[in-house]
Coordinates of C-alpha atoms (C1' of nucleotides) in Angstrom, one line a residue:
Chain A
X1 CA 5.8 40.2 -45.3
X2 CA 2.9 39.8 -47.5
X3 CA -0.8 39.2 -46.6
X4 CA -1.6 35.1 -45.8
X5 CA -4.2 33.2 -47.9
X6 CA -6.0 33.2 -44.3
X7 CA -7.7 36.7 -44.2
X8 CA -11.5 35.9 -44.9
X9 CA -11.9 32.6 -43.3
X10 CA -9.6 32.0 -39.4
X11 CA -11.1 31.8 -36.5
X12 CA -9.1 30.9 -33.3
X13 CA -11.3 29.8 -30.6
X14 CA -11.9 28.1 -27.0
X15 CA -13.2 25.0 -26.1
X16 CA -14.5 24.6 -22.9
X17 CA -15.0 21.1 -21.3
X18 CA -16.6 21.8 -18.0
X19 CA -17.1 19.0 -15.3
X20 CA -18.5 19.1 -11.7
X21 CA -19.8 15.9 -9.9
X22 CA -23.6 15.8 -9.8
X23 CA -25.9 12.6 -8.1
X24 CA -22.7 11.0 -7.5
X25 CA -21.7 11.0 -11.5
X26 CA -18.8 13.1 -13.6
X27 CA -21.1 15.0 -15.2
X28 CA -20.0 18.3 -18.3
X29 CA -21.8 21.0 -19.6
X30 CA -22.9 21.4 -23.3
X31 CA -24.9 23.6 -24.9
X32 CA -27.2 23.2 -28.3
X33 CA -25.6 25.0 -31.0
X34 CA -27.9 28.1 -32.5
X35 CA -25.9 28.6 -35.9
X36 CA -24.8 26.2 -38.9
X37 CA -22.9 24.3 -38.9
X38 CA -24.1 21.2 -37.0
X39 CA -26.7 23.7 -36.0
X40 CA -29.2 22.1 -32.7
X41 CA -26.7 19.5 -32.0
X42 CA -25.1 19.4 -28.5
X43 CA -21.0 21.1 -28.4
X44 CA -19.2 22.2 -25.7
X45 CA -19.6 25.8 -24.7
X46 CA -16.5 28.4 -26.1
X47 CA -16.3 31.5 -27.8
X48 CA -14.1 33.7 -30.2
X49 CA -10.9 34.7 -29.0
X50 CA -11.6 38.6 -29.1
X51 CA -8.7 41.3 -30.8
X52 CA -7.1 41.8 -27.6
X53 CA -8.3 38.6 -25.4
X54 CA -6.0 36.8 -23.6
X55 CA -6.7 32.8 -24.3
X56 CA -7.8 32.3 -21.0
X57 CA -9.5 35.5 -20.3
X58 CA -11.6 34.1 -23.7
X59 CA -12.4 31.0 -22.2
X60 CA -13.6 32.2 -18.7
X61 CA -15.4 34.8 -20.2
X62 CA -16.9 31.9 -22.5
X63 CA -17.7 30.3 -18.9
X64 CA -19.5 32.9 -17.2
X65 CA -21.5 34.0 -20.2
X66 CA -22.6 30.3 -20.5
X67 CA -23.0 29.4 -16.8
X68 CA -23.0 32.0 -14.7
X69 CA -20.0 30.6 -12.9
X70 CA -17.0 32.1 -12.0
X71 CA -13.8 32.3 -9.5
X72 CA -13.4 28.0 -10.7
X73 CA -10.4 26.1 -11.6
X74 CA -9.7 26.3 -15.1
X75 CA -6.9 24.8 -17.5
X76 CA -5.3 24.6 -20.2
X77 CA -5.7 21.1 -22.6
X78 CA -4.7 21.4 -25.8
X79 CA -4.9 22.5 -29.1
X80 CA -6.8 21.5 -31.9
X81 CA -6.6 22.8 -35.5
X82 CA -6.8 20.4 -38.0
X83 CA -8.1 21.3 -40.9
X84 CA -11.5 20.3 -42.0
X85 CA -12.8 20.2 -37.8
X86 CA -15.3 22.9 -39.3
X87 CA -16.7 21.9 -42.5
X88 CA -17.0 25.8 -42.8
X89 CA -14.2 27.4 -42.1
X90 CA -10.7 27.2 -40.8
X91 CA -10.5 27.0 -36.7
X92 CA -8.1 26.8 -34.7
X93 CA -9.6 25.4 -30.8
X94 CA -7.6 25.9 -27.5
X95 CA -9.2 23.5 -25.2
X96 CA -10.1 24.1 -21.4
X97 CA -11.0 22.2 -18.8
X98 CA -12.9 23.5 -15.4
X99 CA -14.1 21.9 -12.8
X100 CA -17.5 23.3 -10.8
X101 CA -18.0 22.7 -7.2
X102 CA -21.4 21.0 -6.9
X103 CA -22.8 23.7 -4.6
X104 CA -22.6 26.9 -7.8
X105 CA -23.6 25.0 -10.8
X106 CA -26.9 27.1 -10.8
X107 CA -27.0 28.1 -14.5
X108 CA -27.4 31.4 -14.8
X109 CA -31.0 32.3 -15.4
X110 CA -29.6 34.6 -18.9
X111 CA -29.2 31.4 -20.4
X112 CA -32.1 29.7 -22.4
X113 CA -32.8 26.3 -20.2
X114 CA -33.0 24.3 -22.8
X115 CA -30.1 25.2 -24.4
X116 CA -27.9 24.6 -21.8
X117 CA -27.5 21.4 -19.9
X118 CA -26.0 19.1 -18.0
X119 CA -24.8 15.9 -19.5
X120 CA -23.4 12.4 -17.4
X121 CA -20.1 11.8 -18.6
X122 CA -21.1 8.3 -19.7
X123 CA -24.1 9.4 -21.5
X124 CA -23.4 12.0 -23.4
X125 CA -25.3 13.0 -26.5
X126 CA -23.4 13.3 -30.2
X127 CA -21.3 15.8 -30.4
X128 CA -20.5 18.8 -33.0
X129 CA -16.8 18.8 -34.4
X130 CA -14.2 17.1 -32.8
X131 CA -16.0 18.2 -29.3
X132 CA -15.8 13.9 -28.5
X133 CA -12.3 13.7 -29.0
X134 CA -11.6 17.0 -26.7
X135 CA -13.5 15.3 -23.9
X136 CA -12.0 11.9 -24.0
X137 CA -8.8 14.0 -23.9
X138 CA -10.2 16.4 -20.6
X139 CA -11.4 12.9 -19.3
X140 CA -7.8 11.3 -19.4
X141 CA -6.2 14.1 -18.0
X142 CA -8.5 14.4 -15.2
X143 CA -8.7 10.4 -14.2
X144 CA -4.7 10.5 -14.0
X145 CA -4.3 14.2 -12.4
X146 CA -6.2 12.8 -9.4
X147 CA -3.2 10.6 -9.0
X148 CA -0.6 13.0 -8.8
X149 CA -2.1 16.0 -7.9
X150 CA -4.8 17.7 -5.5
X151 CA -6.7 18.4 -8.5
X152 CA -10.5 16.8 -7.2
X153 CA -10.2 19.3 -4.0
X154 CA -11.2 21.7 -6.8
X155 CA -14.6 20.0 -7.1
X156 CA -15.2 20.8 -3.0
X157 CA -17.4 23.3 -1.8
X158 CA -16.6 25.9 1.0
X159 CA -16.7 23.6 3.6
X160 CA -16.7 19.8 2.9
X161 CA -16.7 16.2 4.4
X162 CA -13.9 13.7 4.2
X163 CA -16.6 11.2 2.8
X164 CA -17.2 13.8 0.2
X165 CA -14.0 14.3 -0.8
X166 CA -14.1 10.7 -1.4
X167 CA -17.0 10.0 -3.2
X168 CA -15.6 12.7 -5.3
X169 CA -12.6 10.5 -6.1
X170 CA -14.3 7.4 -5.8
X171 CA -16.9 8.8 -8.7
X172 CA -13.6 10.0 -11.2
X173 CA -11.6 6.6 -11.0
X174 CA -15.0 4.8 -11.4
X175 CA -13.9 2.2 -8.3
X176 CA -13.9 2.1 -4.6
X177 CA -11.3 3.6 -2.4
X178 CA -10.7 2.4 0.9
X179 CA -11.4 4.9 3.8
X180 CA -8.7 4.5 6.4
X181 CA -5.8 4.7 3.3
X182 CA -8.0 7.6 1.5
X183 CA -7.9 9.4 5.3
X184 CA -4.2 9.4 5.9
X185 CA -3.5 10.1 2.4
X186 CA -5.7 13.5 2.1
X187 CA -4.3 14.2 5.3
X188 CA -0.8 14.0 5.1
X189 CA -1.0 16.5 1.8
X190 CA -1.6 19.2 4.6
X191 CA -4.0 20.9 2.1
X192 CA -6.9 20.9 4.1
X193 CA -7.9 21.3 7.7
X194 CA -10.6 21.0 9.9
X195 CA -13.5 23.9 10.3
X196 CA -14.2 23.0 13.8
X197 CA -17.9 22.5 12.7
X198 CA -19.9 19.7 12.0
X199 CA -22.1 18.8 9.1
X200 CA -25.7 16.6 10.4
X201 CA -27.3 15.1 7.8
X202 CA -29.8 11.9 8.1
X203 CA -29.6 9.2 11.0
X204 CA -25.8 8.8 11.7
X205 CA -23.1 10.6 13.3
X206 CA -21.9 13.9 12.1
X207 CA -18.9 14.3 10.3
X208 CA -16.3 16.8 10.4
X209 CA -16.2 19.8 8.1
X210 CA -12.8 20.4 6.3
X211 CA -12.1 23.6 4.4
X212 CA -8.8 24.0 1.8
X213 CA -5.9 25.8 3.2
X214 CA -5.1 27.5 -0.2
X215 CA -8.5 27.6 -2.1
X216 CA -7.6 27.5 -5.9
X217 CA -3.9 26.3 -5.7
X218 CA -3.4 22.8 -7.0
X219 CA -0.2 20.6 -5.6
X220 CA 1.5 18.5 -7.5
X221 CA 2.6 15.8 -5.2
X222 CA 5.1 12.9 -5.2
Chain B
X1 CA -21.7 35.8 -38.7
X2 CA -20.3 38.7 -39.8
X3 CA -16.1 39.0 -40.4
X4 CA -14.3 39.0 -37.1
X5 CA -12.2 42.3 -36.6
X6 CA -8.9 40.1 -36.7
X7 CA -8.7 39.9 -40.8
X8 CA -5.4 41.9 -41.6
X9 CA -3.3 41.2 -38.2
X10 CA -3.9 37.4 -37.0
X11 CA -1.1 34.7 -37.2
X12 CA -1.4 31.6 -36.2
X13 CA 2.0 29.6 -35.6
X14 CA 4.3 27.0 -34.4
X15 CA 7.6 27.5 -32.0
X16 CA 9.9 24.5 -31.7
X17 CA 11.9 23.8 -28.8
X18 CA 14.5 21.8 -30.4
X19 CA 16.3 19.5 -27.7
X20 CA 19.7 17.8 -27.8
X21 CA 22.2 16.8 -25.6
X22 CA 26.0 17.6 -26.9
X23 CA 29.2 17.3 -24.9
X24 CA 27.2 16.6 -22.3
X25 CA 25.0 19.7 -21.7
X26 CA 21.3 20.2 -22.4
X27 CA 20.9 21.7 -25.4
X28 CA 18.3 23.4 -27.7
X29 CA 17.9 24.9 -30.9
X30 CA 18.4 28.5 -32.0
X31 CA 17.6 30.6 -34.9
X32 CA 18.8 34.1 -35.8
X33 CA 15.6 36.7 -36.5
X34 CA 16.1 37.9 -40.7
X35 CA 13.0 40.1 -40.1
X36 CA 11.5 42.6 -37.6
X37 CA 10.1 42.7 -34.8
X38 CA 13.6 41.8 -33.0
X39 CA 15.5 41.7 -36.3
X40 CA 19.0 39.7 -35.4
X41 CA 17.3 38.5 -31.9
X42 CA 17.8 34.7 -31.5
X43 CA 14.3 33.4 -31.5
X44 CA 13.2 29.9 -31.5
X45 CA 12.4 28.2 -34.8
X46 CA 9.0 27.9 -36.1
X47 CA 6.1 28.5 -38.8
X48 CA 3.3 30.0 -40.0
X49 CA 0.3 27.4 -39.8
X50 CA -0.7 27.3 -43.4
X51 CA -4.1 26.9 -44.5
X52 CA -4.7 23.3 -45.0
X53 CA -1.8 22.2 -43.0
X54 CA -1.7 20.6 -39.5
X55 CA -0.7 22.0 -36.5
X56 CA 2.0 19.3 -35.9
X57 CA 2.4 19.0 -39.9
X58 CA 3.5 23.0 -39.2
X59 CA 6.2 22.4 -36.6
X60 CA 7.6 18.9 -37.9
X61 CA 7.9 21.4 -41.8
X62 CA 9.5 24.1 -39.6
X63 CA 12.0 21.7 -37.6
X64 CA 12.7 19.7 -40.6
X65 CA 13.1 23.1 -43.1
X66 CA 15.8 24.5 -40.1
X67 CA 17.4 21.4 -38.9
X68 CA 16.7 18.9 -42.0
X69 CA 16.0 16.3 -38.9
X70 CA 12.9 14.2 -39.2
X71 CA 11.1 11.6 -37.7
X72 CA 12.1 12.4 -34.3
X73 CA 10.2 12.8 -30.9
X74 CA 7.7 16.3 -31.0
X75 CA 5.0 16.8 -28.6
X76 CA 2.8 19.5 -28.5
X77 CA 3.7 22.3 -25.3
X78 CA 1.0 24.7 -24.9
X79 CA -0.9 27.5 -26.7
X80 CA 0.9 31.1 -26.1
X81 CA -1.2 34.0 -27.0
X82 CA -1.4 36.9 -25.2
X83 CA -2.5 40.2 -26.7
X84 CA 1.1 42.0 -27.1
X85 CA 3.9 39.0 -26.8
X86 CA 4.3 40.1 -30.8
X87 CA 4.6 44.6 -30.5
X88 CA 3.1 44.3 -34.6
X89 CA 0.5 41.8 -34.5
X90 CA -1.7 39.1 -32.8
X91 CA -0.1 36.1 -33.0
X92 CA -1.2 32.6 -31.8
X93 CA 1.3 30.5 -31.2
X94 CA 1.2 26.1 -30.5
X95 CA 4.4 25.4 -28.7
X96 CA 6.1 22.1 -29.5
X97 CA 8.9 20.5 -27.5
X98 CA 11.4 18.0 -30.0
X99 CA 14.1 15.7 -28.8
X100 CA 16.6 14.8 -31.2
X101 CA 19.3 12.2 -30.7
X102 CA 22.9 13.2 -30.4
X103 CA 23.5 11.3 -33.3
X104 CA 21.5 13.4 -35.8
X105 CA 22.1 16.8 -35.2
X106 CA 24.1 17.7 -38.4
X107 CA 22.1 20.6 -39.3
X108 CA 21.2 21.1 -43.1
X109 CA 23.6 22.4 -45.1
X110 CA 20.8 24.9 -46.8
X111 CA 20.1 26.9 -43.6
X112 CA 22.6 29.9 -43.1
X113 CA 24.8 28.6 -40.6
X114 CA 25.5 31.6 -38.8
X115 CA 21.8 31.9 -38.4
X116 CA 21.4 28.8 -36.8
X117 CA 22.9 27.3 -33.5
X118 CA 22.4 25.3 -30.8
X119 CA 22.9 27.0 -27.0
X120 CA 23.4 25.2 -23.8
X121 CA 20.2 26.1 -22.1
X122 CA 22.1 27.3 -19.2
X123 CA 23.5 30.2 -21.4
X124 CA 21.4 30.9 -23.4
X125 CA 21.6 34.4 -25.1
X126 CA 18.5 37.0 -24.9
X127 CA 15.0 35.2 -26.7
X128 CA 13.1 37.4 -29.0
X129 CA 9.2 37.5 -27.6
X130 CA 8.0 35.4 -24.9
X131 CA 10.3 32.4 -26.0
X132 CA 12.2 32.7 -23.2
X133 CA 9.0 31.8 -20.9
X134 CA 8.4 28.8 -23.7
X135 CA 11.8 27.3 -23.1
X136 CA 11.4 27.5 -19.6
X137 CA 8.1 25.8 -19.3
X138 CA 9.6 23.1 -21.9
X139 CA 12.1 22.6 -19.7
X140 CA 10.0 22.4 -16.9
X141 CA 7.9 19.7 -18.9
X142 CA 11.0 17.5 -19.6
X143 CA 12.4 17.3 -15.9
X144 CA 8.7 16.0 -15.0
X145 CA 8.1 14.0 -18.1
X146 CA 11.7 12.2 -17.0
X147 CA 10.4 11.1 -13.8
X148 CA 6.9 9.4 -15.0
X149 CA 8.1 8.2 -19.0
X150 CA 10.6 6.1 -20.9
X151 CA 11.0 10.3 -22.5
X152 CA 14.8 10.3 -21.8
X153 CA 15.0 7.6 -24.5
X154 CA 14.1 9.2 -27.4
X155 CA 17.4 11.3 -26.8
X156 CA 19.3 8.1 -28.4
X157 CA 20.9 6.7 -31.5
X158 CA 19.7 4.0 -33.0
X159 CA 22.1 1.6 -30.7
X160 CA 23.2 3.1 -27.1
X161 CA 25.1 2.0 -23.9
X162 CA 23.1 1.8 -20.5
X163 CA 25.7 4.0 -19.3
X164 CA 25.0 6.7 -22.5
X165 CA 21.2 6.1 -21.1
X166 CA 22.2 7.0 -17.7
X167 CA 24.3 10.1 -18.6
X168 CA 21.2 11.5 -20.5
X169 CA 19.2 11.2 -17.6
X170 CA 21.9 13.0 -15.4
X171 CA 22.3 15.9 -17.2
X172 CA 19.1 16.3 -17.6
X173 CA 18.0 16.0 -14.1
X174 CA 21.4 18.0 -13.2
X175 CA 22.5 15.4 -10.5
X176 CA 24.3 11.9 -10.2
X177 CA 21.9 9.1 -10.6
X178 CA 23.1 5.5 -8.9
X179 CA 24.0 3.1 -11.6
X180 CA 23.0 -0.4 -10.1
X181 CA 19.5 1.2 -9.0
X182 CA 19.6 3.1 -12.5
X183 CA 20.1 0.1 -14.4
X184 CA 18.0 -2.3 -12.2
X185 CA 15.0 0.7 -13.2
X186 CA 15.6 0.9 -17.0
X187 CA 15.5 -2.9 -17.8
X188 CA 12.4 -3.4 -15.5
X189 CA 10.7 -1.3 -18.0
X190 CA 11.0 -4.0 -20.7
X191 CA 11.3 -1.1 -23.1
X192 CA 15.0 -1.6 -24.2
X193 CA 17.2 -4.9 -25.2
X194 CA 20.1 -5.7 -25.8
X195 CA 21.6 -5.9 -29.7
X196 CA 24.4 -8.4 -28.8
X197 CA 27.3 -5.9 -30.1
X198 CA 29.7 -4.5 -28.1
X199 CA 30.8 -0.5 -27.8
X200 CA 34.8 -0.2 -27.3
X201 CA 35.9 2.9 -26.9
X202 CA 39.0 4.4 -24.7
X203 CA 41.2 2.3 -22.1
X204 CA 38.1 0.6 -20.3
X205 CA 35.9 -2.4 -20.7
X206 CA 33.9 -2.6 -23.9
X207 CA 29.9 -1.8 -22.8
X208 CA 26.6 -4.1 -24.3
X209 CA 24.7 -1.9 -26.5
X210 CA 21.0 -1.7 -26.5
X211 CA 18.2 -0.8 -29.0
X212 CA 14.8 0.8 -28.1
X213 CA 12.0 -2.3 -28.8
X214 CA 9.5 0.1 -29.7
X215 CA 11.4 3.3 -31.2
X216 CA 9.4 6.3 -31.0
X217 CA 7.0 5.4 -28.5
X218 CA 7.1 6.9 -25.1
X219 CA 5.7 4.7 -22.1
X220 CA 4.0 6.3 -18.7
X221 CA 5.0 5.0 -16.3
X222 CA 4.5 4.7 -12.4
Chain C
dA1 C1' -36.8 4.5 26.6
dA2 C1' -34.8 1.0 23.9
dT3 C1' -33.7 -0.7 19.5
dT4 C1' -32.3 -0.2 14.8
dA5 C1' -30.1 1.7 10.9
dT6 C1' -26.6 4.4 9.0
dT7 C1' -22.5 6.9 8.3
dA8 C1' -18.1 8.8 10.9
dG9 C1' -13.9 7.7 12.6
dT10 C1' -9.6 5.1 13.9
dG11 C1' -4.5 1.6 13.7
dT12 C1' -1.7 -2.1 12.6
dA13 C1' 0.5 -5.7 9.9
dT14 C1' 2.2 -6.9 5.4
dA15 C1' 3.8 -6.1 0.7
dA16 C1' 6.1 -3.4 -2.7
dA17 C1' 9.0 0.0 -4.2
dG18 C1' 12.9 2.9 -3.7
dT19 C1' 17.5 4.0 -1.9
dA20 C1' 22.3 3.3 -0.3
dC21 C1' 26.3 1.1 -1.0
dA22 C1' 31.6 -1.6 -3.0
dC23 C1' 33.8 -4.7 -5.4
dT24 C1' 35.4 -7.5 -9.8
dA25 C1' 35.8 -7.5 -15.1
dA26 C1' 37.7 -6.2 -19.4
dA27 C1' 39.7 -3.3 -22.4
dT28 C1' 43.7 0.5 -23.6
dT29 C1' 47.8 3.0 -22.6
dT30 C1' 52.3 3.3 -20.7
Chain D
dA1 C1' 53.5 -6.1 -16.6
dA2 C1' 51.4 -2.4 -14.4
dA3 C1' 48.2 1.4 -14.3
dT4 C1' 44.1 3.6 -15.7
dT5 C1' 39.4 3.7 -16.9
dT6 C1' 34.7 2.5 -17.5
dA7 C1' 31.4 -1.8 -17.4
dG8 C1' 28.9 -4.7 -14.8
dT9 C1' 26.7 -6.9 -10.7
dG10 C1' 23.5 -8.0 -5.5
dT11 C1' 21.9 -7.2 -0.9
dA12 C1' 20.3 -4.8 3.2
dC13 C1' 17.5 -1.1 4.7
dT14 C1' 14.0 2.5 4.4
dT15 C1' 10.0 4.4 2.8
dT16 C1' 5.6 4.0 0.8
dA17 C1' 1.4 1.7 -0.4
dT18 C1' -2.1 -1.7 0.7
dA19 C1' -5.3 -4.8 3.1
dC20 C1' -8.3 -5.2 6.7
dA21 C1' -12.7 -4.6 11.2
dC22 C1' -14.3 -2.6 14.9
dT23 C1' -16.4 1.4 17.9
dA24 C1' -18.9 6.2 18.0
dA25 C1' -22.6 9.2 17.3
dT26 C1' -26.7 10.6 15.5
dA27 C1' -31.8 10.1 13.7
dA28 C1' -35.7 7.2 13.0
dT29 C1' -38.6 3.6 14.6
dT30 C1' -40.9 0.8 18.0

DNA sequence: AATTATTAGTGTATAAAGTACACTAAATTT
DNA sequence: AAATTTAGTGTACTTTATACACTAATAATT
């Protein structure tokens, strides 16, 4: 088999579109880019796939270089290689998606600040490459996993409300849920159970603290 | 940047699972290795991504160079690439899942036809690689696809019987399926109608045949 | 100490969707 | 003419989803 025109000028790639739930809005991470091309515009973080990286070892090493965060729930989106995506070069992009419980999305400090940030989902700067098109893929696949899956209890802390868990969904579908039906529904998954504490926070009653049976593992359900 | 270690050992390619249903079994694609690794290993059929083609431009090239069929359903799978599932070099690899109709799977004369052959996916013979693991989550994405999208359709000829439409869906789900609940589902979904003409064929009554309205697309449902 | 504000927590009735089930119709073969 | 085979049709029941309003417990205010 002889050598392919390719040698000089393929990269394969990950794409990371990372979401956690911030001030009650979907929010992603991107960071500025240092190097042409599209050099100081907002991306999404990633990195090279390395000789003898997996694909997803690539993209959560990509995630903890560029956030500090690790131990989250990361999948994978797609692929994306047409050509001309990089004016420069030939790459080939499999996507990710993670999502960030709101209580560990300290960035790590490694990072320059201001070339890392948090973006709302709604309001999100221009974007290098195709990196628009990965997200409004990441978004739809989130916004109809929460229908058939246990995907938002991935968005959870430790230990977590039933008003949080929610908001959470209430914040992804972009509408109102109604309580009792939300109740019984997260319930009858049998994915969760009660802690036994309480969490007190302003001038009501506390609520009940829930914690995930199976932290991690995502149910596919009906 | 400076060159990336991969330049004499990266590939990045396609692998088709190539569906069909024959004599009623679930059925996929097959082609015999010509070079090593796992020279005269049945593999699945696929291609090299050139340089300014497409990922999808590379697998329909591949499934229409192996099978000569075109225009039919493909949908990309997932991105396999784990350091060692090819013992001589790194190779990336976009899964695609295709679904041909029963009515089109003359295979092109040009191929070498012991080299090619389709396999009841319950007997299949030992896979070259990880294609084994490739089939298996493409079957794993039909089953669920069935249950949530008009997907089962795009296993027809041009003009079908609601009974034809049903069989598909048992075969593919493995079990009997109700016909008076089946049918009652399938024309609630507005997706097929009826052509007028009639089907005769053996010592029974002669059954309406149907057209897709919108061939090629595939609905979610739910 | 009493009042107010705020979120937590609970059940039932109705609507919609899915499932189970059996006979008649129309053709071909004998 | 009879037998065989698949096409074609409706209703009752079960399960799931949806709509909806009040009491409970705490903190802050008076």
């Amino acid at each position: 088999m002889t050598q392919s025109p390719w040698d000089r000028s393929l990269a394969v790639t990950t794409d990371i579109v990372i979401f956690t739930i911030r001030d009650r809005k979907l929010e992603l991470l991107l960071v500025r880019r240092a190097a042409a091309p599209f050099q100081g515009q907002w991306a999404l973080p990633g990195g090279v796939v390395g000789p003898d990286e997996g694909l997803k070892a690539c993209a959560t090493r990509a995630l903890d270089e560029q956030t500090g965060v690790s131990g989250v729930y990361l999948e994978q989106l797609y692929t994306f290689g047409d050509p001309g995506r990089d004016p420069l070069r030939r790459v080939i992009s499999i996507a990710y998606y993670a999502l960030v419980p709101s209580d560990r999305l300290e960035l790590r400090a490694s990072a320059a600040p201001q070339a890392v940030g948090w973006f709302a989902l709604e309001q999100l700067p221009p974007l290098a490459f195709d990196h628009c098109e990965i997200v409004a893929l990441a978004h739809h696949r989130l916004v109809s996993k929460l229908t058939y899956s246990t995907i938002a209890f991935q968005f959870m802390g430790e230990k977590f409300t039933l008003s949080e868990l929610q908001a959470v969904h209430e914040i992804i579908l972009a509408q109102r849920v109604d309580k009792r039906n939300f109740r019984k529904w997260a319930l009858a998954l049998e994915q969760i159970e009660p802690t036994g504490e309480e969490r007190r926070d302003g001038k009501h009653r506390p609520a009940q603290l829930y914690r995930l049976k199976f932290p991690g593992r995502v149910e596919i359900i009906r």
